[in-house]
Amino acid sequence: MAKRDYYEVLGVPKNADEGELKRAFRNLARQYHPDVNKSEDAVEKFKEINEAYQILSDPQKRSAYDQFGHAGVDPSGFNYQDTGGFGFGDIFGDILSDFFGGSSTQRRGPRRGNDLRYDLDVSFEEAVFGCDKTINIQKSAQCTSCAGTGAEAGSQRKQCPVCKGRGTISLAQGFFSIQRTCHQCQGQGEIIDKPCNQCKGTGRTRHASKIDVKIPPGVETGSKLKLSGEGEPGEKGGPSGSLYIFINVGKHDFFERIGDDIICEKNITFPLAALGGEIEVPTLKGVVKIKIPEGTQTGKIFRLRGYGVKSLRGNQGDQLVKIFVRTPTEINSRQRELLLQLAEEDPESKATGIGSGKSFFDKVKKALGG
Protein backbone atom coordinates (compact mmCIF):
# COMPACT_ATOMS: atom_id res chain seq x y z
CA MET A 1 0.00 0.00 0.00
CA ALA A 2 1.42 3.39 -1.05
CA LYS A 3 2.33 5.80 1.72
CA ARG A 4 0.26 8.92 2.16
CA ASP A 5 1.81 12.31 1.67
CA TYR A 6 3.35 13.48 4.96
CA TYR A 7 1.71 16.91 4.75
CA GLU A 8 -1.64 15.21 4.22
CA VAL A 9 -1.04 12.96 7.24
CA LEU A 10 -0.53 15.97 9.52
CA GLY A 11 -3.18 18.05 7.77
CA VAL A 12 -0.87 21.01 7.11
CA PRO A 13 0.03 22.93 3.94
CA LYS A 14 3.43 22.42 2.29
CA ASN A 15 4.59 25.84 3.45
CA ALA A 16 3.73 25.13 7.09
CA ASP A 17 6.26 26.52 9.55
CA GLU A 18 7.72 24.77 12.57
CA GLY A 19 4.97 25.96 14.88
CA GLU A 20 2.18 24.67 12.63
CA LEU A 21 3.86 21.28 12.31
CA LYS A 22 4.30 20.99 16.07
CA ARG A 23 0.69 21.96 16.83
CA ALA A 24 -0.67 19.52 14.25
CA PHE A 25 1.49 16.69 15.60
CA ARG A 26 0.51 17.30 19.22
CA ASN A 27 -3.19 17.38 18.45
CA LEU A 28 -3.05 14.17 16.41
CA ALA A 29 -0.66 12.43 18.81
CA ARG A 30 -2.94 13.22 21.74
CA GLN A 31 -5.87 11.76 19.79
CA TYR A 32 -4.22 8.54 18.57
CA HIS A 33 -1.55 7.69 21.16
CA PRO A 34 -2.04 3.98 22.02
CA ASP A 35 -1.89 4.77 25.73
CA VAL A 36 -5.22 6.59 25.49
CA ASN A 37 -6.77 5.38 22.24
CA LYS A 38 -7.60 1.68 22.33
CA SER A 39 -9.09 1.40 18.83
CA GLU A 40 -7.63 -1.24 16.50
CA ASP A 41 -6.04 1.23 14.11
CA ALA A 42 -4.66 3.63 16.73
CA VAL A 43 -1.15 2.15 16.69
CA GLU A 44 -0.85 2.34 12.89
CA LYS A 45 -2.24 5.87 12.80
CA PHE A 46 0.15 7.00 15.51
CA LYS A 47 3.10 5.44 13.68
CA GLU A 48 2.09 7.26 10.51
CA ILE A 49 1.68 10.59 12.34
CA ASN A 50 5.01 10.22 14.13
CA GLU A 51 6.86 9.23 10.94
CA ALA A 52 5.49 12.29 9.12
CA TYR A 53 6.46 14.63 11.96
CA GLN A 54 9.98 13.23 12.33
CA ILE A 55 10.66 13.90 8.65
CA LEU A 56 8.97 17.30 8.29
CA SER A 57 10.31 18.71 11.57
CA ASP A 58 13.89 18.08 10.48
CA PRO A 59 14.99 20.73 7.92
CA GLN A 60 17.39 18.40 6.12
CA LYS A 61 14.96 15.50 5.89
CA ARG A 62 12.13 17.83 4.89
CA SER A 63 14.24 19.28 2.09
CA ALA A 64 15.06 15.78 0.80
CA TYR A 65 11.39 14.79 1.01
CA ASP A 66 10.23 17.90 -0.86
CA GLN A 67 12.69 17.12 -3.66
CA PHE A 68 12.44 13.34 -3.97
CA GLY A 69 9.32 12.30 -2.03
CA HIS A 70 9.43 9.16 0.12
CA ALA A 71 12.47 7.84 -1.82
CA GLY A 72 14.50 10.81 -0.59
CA VAL A 73 14.17 9.92 3.09
CA ASP A 74 13.51 6.16 3.07
CA PRO A 75 12.45 5.99 6.72
CA SER A 76 12.42 2.62 8.45
CA GLY A 77 12.00 1.13 11.85
CA PHE A 78 9.27 3.46 13.08
CA ASN A 79 7.04 2.25 15.90
CA TYR A 80 4.67 3.97 18.22
CA GLN A 81 7.20 3.86 21.04
CA ASP A 82 9.85 5.55 18.87
CA THR A 83 8.41 9.05 18.92
CA GLY A 84 11.51 11.10 18.26
CA GLY A 85 11.66 12.12 21.92
CA PHE A 86 7.89 12.43 22.38
CA GLY A 87 6.41 9.91 24.81
CA PHE A 88 2.83 10.33 25.99
CA GLY A 89 4.02 12.34 28.98
CA ASP A 90 6.39 14.32 26.79
CA ILE A 91 3.62 15.34 24.40
CA PHE A 92 1.57 16.98 27.13
CA GLY A 93 4.60 18.04 29.16
CA ASP A 94 5.91 19.94 26.16
CA ILE A 95 2.57 21.69 25.74
CA LEU A 96 2.59 22.77 29.39
CA SER A 97 6.20 23.89 28.99
CA ASP A 98 5.12 26.25 26.23
CA PHE A 99 2.21 27.52 28.31
CA PHE A 100 4.40 28.29 31.30
CA GLY A 101 7.28 29.89 29.43
CA GLY A 102 9.72 27.04 28.82
CA SER A 103 12.89 27.88 26.89
CA SER A 104 13.54 27.13 23.23
CA THR A 105 17.16 26.96 22.04
CA GLN A 106 16.94 24.36 19.27
CA ARG A 107 17.03 26.93 16.48
CA ARG A 108 20.13 28.58 17.88
CA GLY A 109 22.24 25.49 18.43
CA PRO A 110 24.48 23.58 15.99
CA ARG A 111 22.70 22.08 12.99
CA ARG A 112 23.78 19.27 10.70
CA GLY A 113 24.20 20.21 7.04
CA ASN A 114 21.87 19.03 4.29
CA ASP A 115 22.50 15.76 2.48
CA LEU A 116 23.19 15.89 -1.26
CA ARG A 117 22.46 13.48 -4.12
CA TYR A 118 24.50 12.81 -7.26
CA ASP A 119 23.55 10.43 -10.11
CA LEU A 120 26.66 8.80 -11.59
CA ASP A 121 26.86 6.89 -14.90
CA VAL A 122 29.45 4.10 -15.16
CA SER A 123 30.21 1.62 -17.94
CA PHE A 124 29.48 -2.09 -17.74
CA GLU A 125 33.16 -2.92 -17.17
CA GLU A 126 33.59 -0.17 -14.56
CA ALA A 127 30.66 -1.60 -12.61
CA VAL A 128 32.08 -5.13 -12.74
CA PHE A 129 35.69 -4.33 -11.83
CA GLY A 130 35.29 -1.08 -9.91
CA CYS A 131 36.92 2.23 -10.78
CA ASP A 132 37.90 5.67 -9.53
CA LYS A 133 35.85 8.69 -10.58
CA THR A 134 36.12 12.41 -10.02
CA ILE A 135 32.81 14.25 -9.87
CA ASN A 136 31.90 17.93 -9.73
CA ILE A 137 29.06 19.05 -7.47
CA GLN A 138 27.63 22.37 -6.41
CA LYS A 139 27.44 22.91 -2.67
CA SER A 140 27.58 25.65 -0.08
CA ALA A 141 30.74 26.90 1.59
CA GLN A 142 31.57 29.62 4.07
CA CYS A 143 31.39 33.04 2.45
CA THR A 144 34.92 34.35 2.01
CA SER A 145 33.76 37.95 2.02
CA CYS A 146 32.26 37.90 5.53
CA ALA A 147 34.00 34.77 6.90
CA GLY A 148 30.60 33.18 7.43
CA THR A 149 29.17 35.87 9.70
CA GLY A 150 26.65 37.08 7.13
CA ALA A 151 27.49 40.68 8.02
CA GLU A 152 29.15 43.25 5.78
CA ALA A 153 32.74 44.24 6.64
CA GLY A 154 32.72 46.66 9.55
CA SER A 155 29.31 45.41 10.65
CA GLN A 156 28.40 42.49 12.87
CA ARG A 157 25.56 40.50 14.31
CA LYS A 158 23.85 41.94 17.33
CA GLN A 159 21.29 40.80 19.83
CA CYS A 160 17.72 40.86 18.57
CA PRO A 161 15.97 43.80 20.24
CA VAL A 162 12.59 42.06 20.17
CA CYS A 163 13.40 38.76 21.90
CA LYS A 164 16.56 39.99 23.70
CA GLY A 165 18.57 37.13 22.24
CA ARG A 166 16.25 34.35 23.41
CA GLY A 167 14.91 33.48 19.95
CA THR A 168 11.37 33.35 21.35
CA ILE A 169 8.81 35.82 22.58
CA SER A 170 6.17 35.26 25.25
CA LEU A 171 2.54 36.20 24.80
CA ALA A 172 0.54 36.59 28.02
CA GLN A 173 -2.99 35.23 27.81
CA GLY A 174 -4.55 35.52 31.23
CA PHE A 175 -2.96 33.00 33.55
CA PHE A 176 -0.89 31.43 30.79
CA SER A 177 2.25 32.62 29.00
CA ILE A 178 2.61 31.16 25.50
CA GLN A 179 5.94 31.17 23.68
CA ARG A 180 6.36 31.79 19.98
CA THR A 181 9.38 31.92 17.67
CA CYS A 182 10.56 35.50 17.34
CA HIS A 183 9.38 36.97 14.04
CA GLN A 184 12.24 39.46 13.91
CA CYS A 185 15.20 37.07 14.06
CA GLN A 186 13.38 33.81 13.11
CA GLY A 187 14.53 32.19 16.33
CA GLN A 188 18.23 32.99 15.86
CA GLY A 189 18.40 35.51 18.72
CA GLU A 190 20.55 37.75 16.53
CA ILE A 191 20.03 40.16 13.64
CA ILE A 192 22.36 41.73 11.06
CA ASP A 193 22.28 45.47 10.45
CA LYS A 194 24.17 45.31 7.15
CA PRO A 195 23.96 41.91 5.41
CA CYS A 196 26.96 40.84 3.32
CA ASN A 197 26.46 41.75 -0.35
CA GLN A 198 28.03 38.53 -1.57
CA CYS A 199 26.01 36.00 0.48
CA LYS A 200 23.00 38.22 1.28
CA GLY A 201 23.40 37.60 4.99
CA THR A 202 23.36 33.80 4.82
CA GLY A 203 27.07 33.42 5.54
CA ARG A 204 27.38 30.97 2.63
CA THR A 205 27.95 30.93 -1.11
CA ARG A 206 27.57 28.20 -3.74
CA HIS A 207 30.64 26.85 -5.47
CA ALA A 208 31.83 23.87 -7.52
CA SER A 209 33.62 21.13 -5.62
CA LYS A 210 35.62 18.21 -7.03
CA ILE A 211 35.28 14.94 -5.13
CA ASP A 212 37.15 11.68 -5.78
CA VAL A 213 34.87 8.65 -5.62
CA LYS A 214 35.96 5.01 -5.42
CA ILE A 215 33.40 2.74 -7.06
CA PRO A 216 33.66 -0.79 -5.58
CA PRO A 217 33.51 -3.85 -7.88
CA GLY A 218 30.07 -5.39 -8.34
CA VAL A 219 27.83 -2.31 -8.19
CA GLU A 220 24.54 -2.38 -10.08
CA THR A 221 22.06 0.18 -11.31
CA GLY A 222 20.39 1.51 -8.17
CA SER A 223 23.40 0.88 -5.91
CA LYS A 224 23.86 3.77 -3.48
CA LEU A 225 27.17 4.97 -2.05
CA LYS A 226 27.34 7.21 1.00
CA LEU A 227 30.17 9.70 1.49
CA SER A 228 29.88 11.05 5.01
CA GLY A 229 30.81 14.69 5.47
CA GLU A 230 30.68 15.53 1.76
CA GLY A 231 27.24 17.14 1.88
CA GLU A 232 26.35 20.70 2.81
CA PRO A 233 28.35 22.14 5.74
CA GLY A 234 26.59 22.38 9.10
CA GLU A 235 25.50 25.55 10.85
CA LYS A 236 26.98 26.96 14.03
CA GLY A 237 29.59 24.23 14.28
CA GLY A 238 27.23 21.40 13.32
CA PRO A 239 28.57 18.45 11.26
CA SER A 240 28.38 18.41 7.47
CA GLY A 241 25.73 16.31 5.75
CA SER A 242 26.41 13.28 3.56
CA LEU A 243 26.68 12.88 -0.21
CA TYR A 244 24.67 9.99 -1.64
CA ILE A 245 25.81 8.71 -5.04
CA PHE A 246 23.26 6.72 -7.04
CA ILE A 247 24.79 4.41 -9.67
CA ASN A 248 23.48 3.88 -13.20
CA VAL A 249 25.25 1.15 -15.21
CA GLY A 250 25.40 1.39 -19.01
CA LYS A 251 24.53 -1.51 -21.36
CA HIS A 252 27.12 -3.73 -23.03
CA ASP A 253 27.12 -4.70 -26.71
CA PHE A 254 27.73 -8.39 -26.04
CA PHE A 255 27.15 -9.16 -22.37
CA GLU A 256 24.10 -8.93 -20.14
CA ARG A 257 24.16 -9.16 -16.37
CA ILE A 258 21.55 -11.13 -14.46
CA GLY A 259 22.30 -11.12 -10.75
CA ASP A 260 25.95 -12.11 -10.42
CA ASP A 261 26.00 -14.03 -13.72
CA ILE A 262 27.05 -12.78 -17.16
CA ILE A 263 24.98 -13.93 -20.14
CA CYS A 264 26.10 -13.93 -23.79
CA GLU A 265 25.02 -15.55 -27.05
CA LYS A 266 27.28 -17.30 -29.57
CA ASN A 267 26.42 -18.34 -33.13
CA ILE A 268 27.99 -21.51 -34.59
CA THR A 269 27.71 -23.17 -37.98
CA PHE A 270 25.62 -26.24 -38.70
CA PRO A 271 28.65 -28.46 -39.45
CA LEU A 272 30.27 -27.43 -36.15
CA ALA A 273 27.05 -28.15 -34.27
CA ALA A 274 26.75 -31.55 -35.94
CA LEU A 275 30.38 -32.66 -35.83
CA GLY A 276 31.56 -30.85 -32.70
CA GLY A 277 34.70 -28.81 -32.30
CA GLU A 278 36.11 -25.88 -30.40
CA ILE A 279 35.17 -22.18 -30.37
CA GLU A 280 36.55 -19.01 -28.82
CA VAL A 281 34.29 -17.03 -26.50
CA PRO A 282 35.00 -13.50 -25.23
CA THR A 283 34.73 -12.99 -21.47
CA LEU A 284 35.34 -10.06 -19.16
CA LYS A 285 38.72 -11.65 -18.37
CA GLY A 286 39.77 -12.29 -21.99
CA VAL A 287 39.05 -14.89 -24.68
CA VAL A 288 38.60 -18.54 -23.62
CA LYS A 289 38.02 -21.71 -25.64
CA ILE A 290 35.15 -24.09 -25.04
CA LYS A 291 34.46 -27.49 -26.59
CA ILE A 292 31.30 -28.01 -28.60
CA PRO A 293 30.18 -31.66 -28.48
CA GLU A 294 28.67 -33.46 -31.48
CA GLY A 295 24.97 -32.83 -32.02
CA THR A 296 24.80 -29.54 -30.13
CA GLN A 297 21.37 -27.94 -30.53
CA THR A 298 20.25 -24.32 -30.57
CA GLY A 299 19.55 -23.16 -27.02
CA LYS A 300 22.31 -25.25 -25.42
CA ILE A 301 23.92 -23.33 -22.54
CA PHE A 302 27.53 -23.73 -21.46
CA ARG A 303 28.65 -22.47 -18.05
CA LEU A 304 32.05 -20.88 -17.46
CA ARG A 305 32.44 -20.98 -13.70
CA GLY A 306 33.98 -17.95 -12.03
CA TYR A 307 33.75 -15.73 -15.12
CA GLY A 308 30.82 -13.69 -13.83
CA VAL A 309 30.65 -10.75 -11.41
CA LYS A 310 32.01 -10.68 -7.90
CA SER A 311 29.16 -8.99 -6.09
CA LEU A 312 29.33 -6.47 -3.25
CA ARG A 313 28.47 -9.38 -0.93
CA GLY A 314 31.52 -11.34 -2.12
CA ASN A 315 29.64 -13.93 -4.23
CA GLN A 316 31.34 -14.94 -7.50
CA GLY A 317 29.06 -15.41 -10.50
CA ASP A 318 29.51 -17.43 -13.72
CA GLN A 319 29.32 -16.70 -17.43
CA LEU A 320 26.58 -18.48 -19.37
CA VAL A 321 27.08 -18.98 -23.12
CA LYS A 322 23.91 -19.70 -25.09
CA ILE A 323 24.42 -21.41 -28.44
CA PHE A 324 22.53 -20.60 -31.64
CA VAL A 325 23.02 -22.81 -34.72
CA ARG A 326 23.20 -20.56 -37.75
CA THR A 327 21.42 -21.70 -40.92
CA PRO A 328 23.05 -20.36 -44.12
CA THR A 329 20.79 -18.17 -46.25
CA GLU A 330 22.85 -18.58 -49.45
CA ILE A 331 24.71 -21.72 -50.63
CA ASN A 332 26.71 -22.53 -53.76
CA SER A 333 26.24 -25.56 -55.98
CA ARG A 334 28.94 -27.58 -54.22
CA GLN A 335 27.38 -26.94 -50.82
CA ARG A 336 23.97 -27.87 -52.19
CA GLU A 337 25.35 -31.14 -53.56
CA LEU A 338 26.89 -32.03 -50.22
CA LEU A 339 23.68 -31.19 -48.36
CA LEU A 340 21.68 -33.38 -50.76
CA GLN A 341 24.09 -36.23 -50.13
CA LEU A 342 23.64 -35.72 -46.41
CA ALA A 343 19.88 -35.69 -46.84
CA GLU A 344 20.01 -39.03 -48.70
CA GLU A 345 21.68 -40.57 -45.65
CA ASP A 346 19.39 -38.90 -43.09
CA PRO A 347 16.36 -41.00 -42.06
CA GLU A 348 14.24 -37.93 -41.35
CA SER A 349 15.16 -36.38 -44.69
CA LYS A 350 14.27 -39.62 -46.49
CA ALA A 351 10.86 -39.65 -44.85
CA THR A 352 10.08 -36.25 -46.37
CA GLY A 353 11.61 -36.99 -49.75
CA ILE A 354 14.52 -34.58 -49.43
CA GLY A 355 17.37 -35.57 -51.76
CA SER A 356 15.32 -37.67 -54.19
CA GLY A 357 13.35 -34.69 -55.31
CA LYS A 358 10.09 -36.41 -54.33
CA SER A 359 7.98 -35.45 -51.40
CA PHE A 360 6.50 -37.81 -48.87
CA PHE A 361 3.06 -37.30 -50.40
CA ASP A 362 4.38 -38.16 -53.87
CA LYS A 363 5.63 -41.48 -52.50
CA VAL A 364 2.27 -42.20 -50.85
CA LYS A 365 0.46 -41.43 -54.10
CA LYS A 366 2.74 -43.78 -56.07
CA ALA A 367 2.24 -46.54 -53.52
CA LEU A 368 -1.53 -46.27 -53.98
CA GLY A 369 -1.19 -46.54 -57.73
CA GLY A 370 -1.80 -42.85 -58.37
C-alpha atoms as one frame of an Amber mdcrd trajectory, in Angstrom:
protein
   0.000   0.000   0.000   1.420   3.391  -1.049   2.327   5.798   1.720   0.259
   8.924   2.159   1.808  12.315   1.667   3.353  13.480   4.957   1.706  16.910
   4.754  -1.643  15.206   4.218  -1.042  12.958   7.238  -0.526  15.973   9.524
  -3.184  18.051   7.769  -0.866  21.008   7.112   0.035  22.929   3.938   3.430
  22.420   2.291   4.591  25.841   3.448   3.727  25.128   7.086   6.261  26.522
   9.549   7.724  24.766  12.573   4.974  25.956  14.880   2.181  24.671  12.626
   3.857  21.280  12.313   4.298  20.992  16.068   0.691  21.958  16.834  -0.671
  19.520  14.252   1.489  16.693  15.598   0.507  17.302  19.219  -3.188  17.379
  18.450  -3.055  14.170  16.413  -0.660  12.429  18.813  -2.939  13.219  21.743
  -5.868  11.759  19.790  -4.222   8.538  18.573  -1.550   7.693  21.156  -2.043
   3.980  22.021  -1.885   4.768  25.732  -5.223   6.592  25.491  -6.773   5.377
  22.236  -7.596   1.681  22.328  -9.086   1.398  18.828  -7.627  -1.242  16.501
  -6.037   1.235  14.105  -4.657   3.631  16.733  -1.146   2.151  16.686  -0.848
   2.342  12.893  -2.242   5.870  12.796   0.149   7.000  15.513   3.105   5.438
  13.681   2.088   7.261  10.507   1.678  10.585  12.339   5.005  10.215  14.131
   6.861   9.235  10.943   5.489  12.288   9.122   6.458  14.628  11.965   9.983
  13.231  12.333  10.659  13.899   8.649   8.973  17.297   8.294  10.309  18.713
  11.573  13.886  18.075  10.476  14.985  20.728   7.920  17.387  18.398   6.119
  14.959  15.496   5.890  12.133  17.829   4.892  14.242  19.277   2.086  15.064
  15.780   0.800  11.388  14.786   1.009  10.232  17.900  -0.857  12.693  17.117
  -3.660  12.441  13.342  -3.966   9.321  12.298  -2.028   9.432   9.160   0.120
  12.466   7.843  -1.821  14.495  10.811  -0.594  14.170   9.917   3.089  13.513
   6.163   3.071  12.448   5.991   6.724  12.420   2.620   8.449  12.002   1.128
  11.848   9.275   3.459  13.081   7.042   2.254  15.899   4.666   3.970  18.224
   7.204   3.861  21.037   9.851   5.548  18.873   8.415   9.054  18.925  11.509
  11.104  18.264  11.656  12.117  21.919   7.888  12.428  22.377   6.405   9.914
  24.810   2.830  10.331  25.991   4.021  12.338  28.981   6.393  14.319  26.792
   3.621  15.345  24.402   1.568  16.983  27.131   4.601  18.042  29.162   5.915
  19.940  26.156   2.567  21.689  25.741   2.589  22.772  29.387   6.204  23.891
  28.992   5.121  26.251  26.231   2.212  27.523  28.309   4.403  28.292  31.296
   7.278  29.891  29.426   9.723  27.043  28.818  12.886  27.882  26.895  13.543
  27.126  23.232  17.155  26.955  22.036  16.944  24.359  19.268  17.030  26.927
  16.482  20.130  28.582  17.875  22.245  25.486  18.429  24.477  23.585  15.994
  22.699  22.083  12.988  23.777  19.275  10.699  24.205  20.206   7.037  21.867
  19.034   4.286  22.502  15.757   2.479  23.191  15.890  -1.262  22.463  13.481
  -4.118  24.504  12.806  -7.264  23.551  10.433 -10.114  26.659   8.804 -11.595
  26.856   6.893 -14.897  29.446   4.101 -15.158  30.208   1.619 -17.936  29.480
  -2.094 -17.742  33.162  -2.922 -17.165  33.587  -0.171 -14.565  30.658  -1.596
 -12.607  32.082  -5.135 -12.740  35.690  -4.333 -11.827  35.286  -1.079  -9.909
  36.917   2.233 -10.775  37.900   5.666  -9.528  35.849   8.691 -10.580  36.120
  12.415 -10.023  32.806  14.252  -9.872  31.898  17.934  -9.726  29.063  19.049
  -7.473  27.632  22.366  -6.409  27.436  22.907  -2.668  27.584  25.650  -0.082
  30.740  26.901   1.586  31.574  29.622   4.068  31.387  33.038   2.454  34.925
  34.354   2.012  33.758  37.954   2.024  32.262  37.903   5.525  34.003  34.774
   6.905  30.602  33.183   7.426  29.169  35.872   9.695  26.647  37.077   7.127
  27.494  40.683   8.017  29.154  43.249   5.784  32.737  44.237   6.640  32.717
  46.664   9.552  29.307  45.414  10.653  28.397  42.494  12.867  25.556  40.504
  14.311  23.854  41.943  17.334  21.285  40.802  19.829  17.717  40.858  18.571
  15.971  43.803  20.237  12.587  42.062  20.168  13.402  38.764  21.902  16.560
  39.991  23.697  18.572  37.126  22.244  16.247  34.349  23.409  14.906  33.480
  19.954  11.366  33.345  21.346   8.806  35.818  22.578   6.166  35.255  25.252
   2.537  36.205  24.804   0.544  36.592  28.016  -2.992  35.230  27.814  -4.551
  35.520  31.233  -2.961  33.004  33.550  -0.890  31.429  30.786   2.247  32.620
  28.998   2.610  31.160  25.499   5.936  31.168  23.683   6.358  31.790  19.979
   9.378  31.922  17.673  10.564  35.497  17.339   9.382  36.966  14.044  12.237
  39.463  13.906  15.200  37.073  14.059  13.383  33.813  13.106  14.529  32.189
  16.326  18.228  32.991  15.863  18.397  35.511  18.724  20.546  37.755  16.525
  20.028  40.159  13.639  22.356  41.732  11.062  22.282  45.468  10.453  24.168
  45.313   7.147  23.957  41.914   5.412  26.960  40.843   3.316  26.461  41.748
  -0.354  28.026  38.525  -1.568  26.013  36.002   0.477  22.999  38.224   1.280
  23.401  37.602   4.989  23.361  33.802   4.820  27.066  33.424   5.536  27.380
  30.968   2.627  27.954  30.931  -1.110  27.571  28.204  -3.739  30.642  26.845
  -5.470  31.826  23.865  -7.521  33.617  21.131  -5.623  35.623  18.205  -7.029
  35.283  14.937  -5.134  37.153  11.683  -5.779  34.867   8.649  -5.616  35.962
   5.015  -5.418  33.403   2.735  -7.062  33.660  -0.791  -5.577  33.511  -3.854
  -7.878  30.067  -5.389  -8.344  27.834  -2.311  -8.185  24.536  -2.382 -10.084
  22.058   0.178 -11.309  20.392   1.507  -8.175  23.397   0.885  -5.915  23.858
   3.766  -3.478  27.172   4.967  -2.054  27.339   7.212   0.995  30.174   9.697
   1.486  29.878  11.052   5.007  30.807  14.693   5.466  30.678  15.533   1.755
  27.236  17.144   1.880  26.349  20.703   2.811  28.347  22.142   5.743  26.589
  22.380   9.097  25.496  25.546  10.847  26.983  26.956  14.035  29.588  24.234
  14.280  27.229  21.396  13.322  28.570  18.447  11.256  28.376  18.415   7.475
  25.733  16.309   5.751  26.412  13.282   3.556  26.678  12.884  -0.208  24.666
   9.993  -1.643  25.807   8.714  -5.043  23.263   6.716  -7.040  24.793   4.407
  -9.667  23.477   3.881 -13.203  25.250   1.148 -15.215  25.405   1.389 -19.011
  24.533  -1.510 -21.356  27.119  -3.733 -23.034  27.118  -4.699 -26.712  27.731
  -8.392 -26.038  27.146  -9.158 -22.366  24.099  -8.928 -20.143  24.160  -9.162
 -16.368  21.545 -11.132 -14.456  22.299 -11.117 -10.751  25.951 -12.115 -10.417
  25.998 -14.030 -13.721  27.051 -12.775 -17.159  24.975 -13.929 -20.142  26.099
 -13.930 -23.785  25.022 -15.552 -27.051  27.283 -17.295 -29.569  26.423 -18.335
 -33.134  27.989 -21.507 -34.587  27.707 -23.165 -37.982  25.617 -26.238 -38.696
  28.651 -28.455 -39.452  30.270 -27.430 -36.150  27.052 -28.151 -34.271  26.748
 -31.554 -35.941  30.378 -32.664 -35.833  31.560 -30.850 -32.697  34.703 -28.813
 -32.296  36.113 -25.877 -30.401  35.173 -22.183 -30.370  36.548 -19.013 -28.820
  34.290 -17.034 -26.500  35.003 -13.503 -25.227  34.730 -12.993 -21.474  35.344
 -10.060 -19.157  38.717 -11.650 -18.375  39.766 -12.293 -21.986  39.053 -14.891
 -24.676  38.598 -18.535 -23.617  38.023 -21.706 -25.639  35.146 -24.091 -25.042
  34.458 -27.489 -26.591  31.295 -28.013 -28.604  30.176 -31.661 -28.478  28.674
 -33.458 -31.485  24.969 -32.829 -32.016  24.797 -29.541 -30.125  21.374 -27.938
 -30.527  20.251 -24.323 -30.572  19.548 -23.157 -27.020  22.310 -25.254 -25.419
  23.923 -23.329 -22.539  27.535 -23.733 -21.456  28.650 -22.469 -18.050  32.053
 -20.881 -17.463  32.443 -20.979 -13.705  33.975 -17.947 -12.031  33.749 -15.733
 -15.120  30.819 -13.695 -13.827  30.654 -10.755 -11.414  32.009 -10.683  -7.899
  29.157  -8.991  -6.091  29.328  -6.472  -3.245  28.469  -9.375  -0.933  31.515
 -11.342  -2.122  29.644 -13.935  -4.228  31.337 -14.941  -7.495  29.056 -15.413
 -10.497  29.508 -17.430 -13.720  29.316 -16.704 -17.434  26.579 -18.478 -19.372
  27.084 -18.983 -23.117  23.905 -19.695 -25.087  24.419 -21.407 -28.442  22.527
 -20.604 -31.639  23.023 -22.814 -34.715  23.201 -20.556 -37.745  21.420 -21.697
 -40.919  23.052 -20.359 -44.120  20.791 -18.171 -46.251  22.846 -18.578 -49.453
  24.709 -21.723 -50.628  26.707 -22.526 -53.757  26.241 -25.560 -55.977  28.940
 -27.585 -54.225  27.375 -26.936 -50.824  23.970 -27.869 -52.189  25.352 -31.141
 -53.563  26.885 -32.026 -50.222  23.684 -31.192 -48.359  21.682 -33.377 -50.756
  24.091 -36.229 -50.130  23.639 -35.718 -46.410  19.885 -35.695 -46.845  20.006
 -39.027 -48.697  21.676 -40.565 -45.649  19.393 -38.903 -43.090  16.357 -41.002
 -42.058  14.238 -37.926 -41.345  15.158 -36.376 -44.685  14.274 -39.618 -46.489
  10.864 -39.652 -44.849  10.076 -36.249 -46.366  11.612 -36.993 -49.748  14.519
 -34.576 -49.426  17.366 -35.566 -51.756  15.323 -37.670 -54.188  13.348 -34.690
 -55.309  10.088 -36.407 -54.325   7.975 -35.454 -51.399   6.498 -37.813 -48.873
   3.058 -37.298 -50.404   4.385 -38.164 -53.875   5.634 -41.478 -52.497   2.267
 -42.197 -50.847   0.456 -41.428 -54.104   2.742 -43.778 -56.066   2.237 -46.540
 -53.525  -1.527 -46.273 -53.984  -1.192 -46.540 -57.730  -1.796 -42.853 -58.371
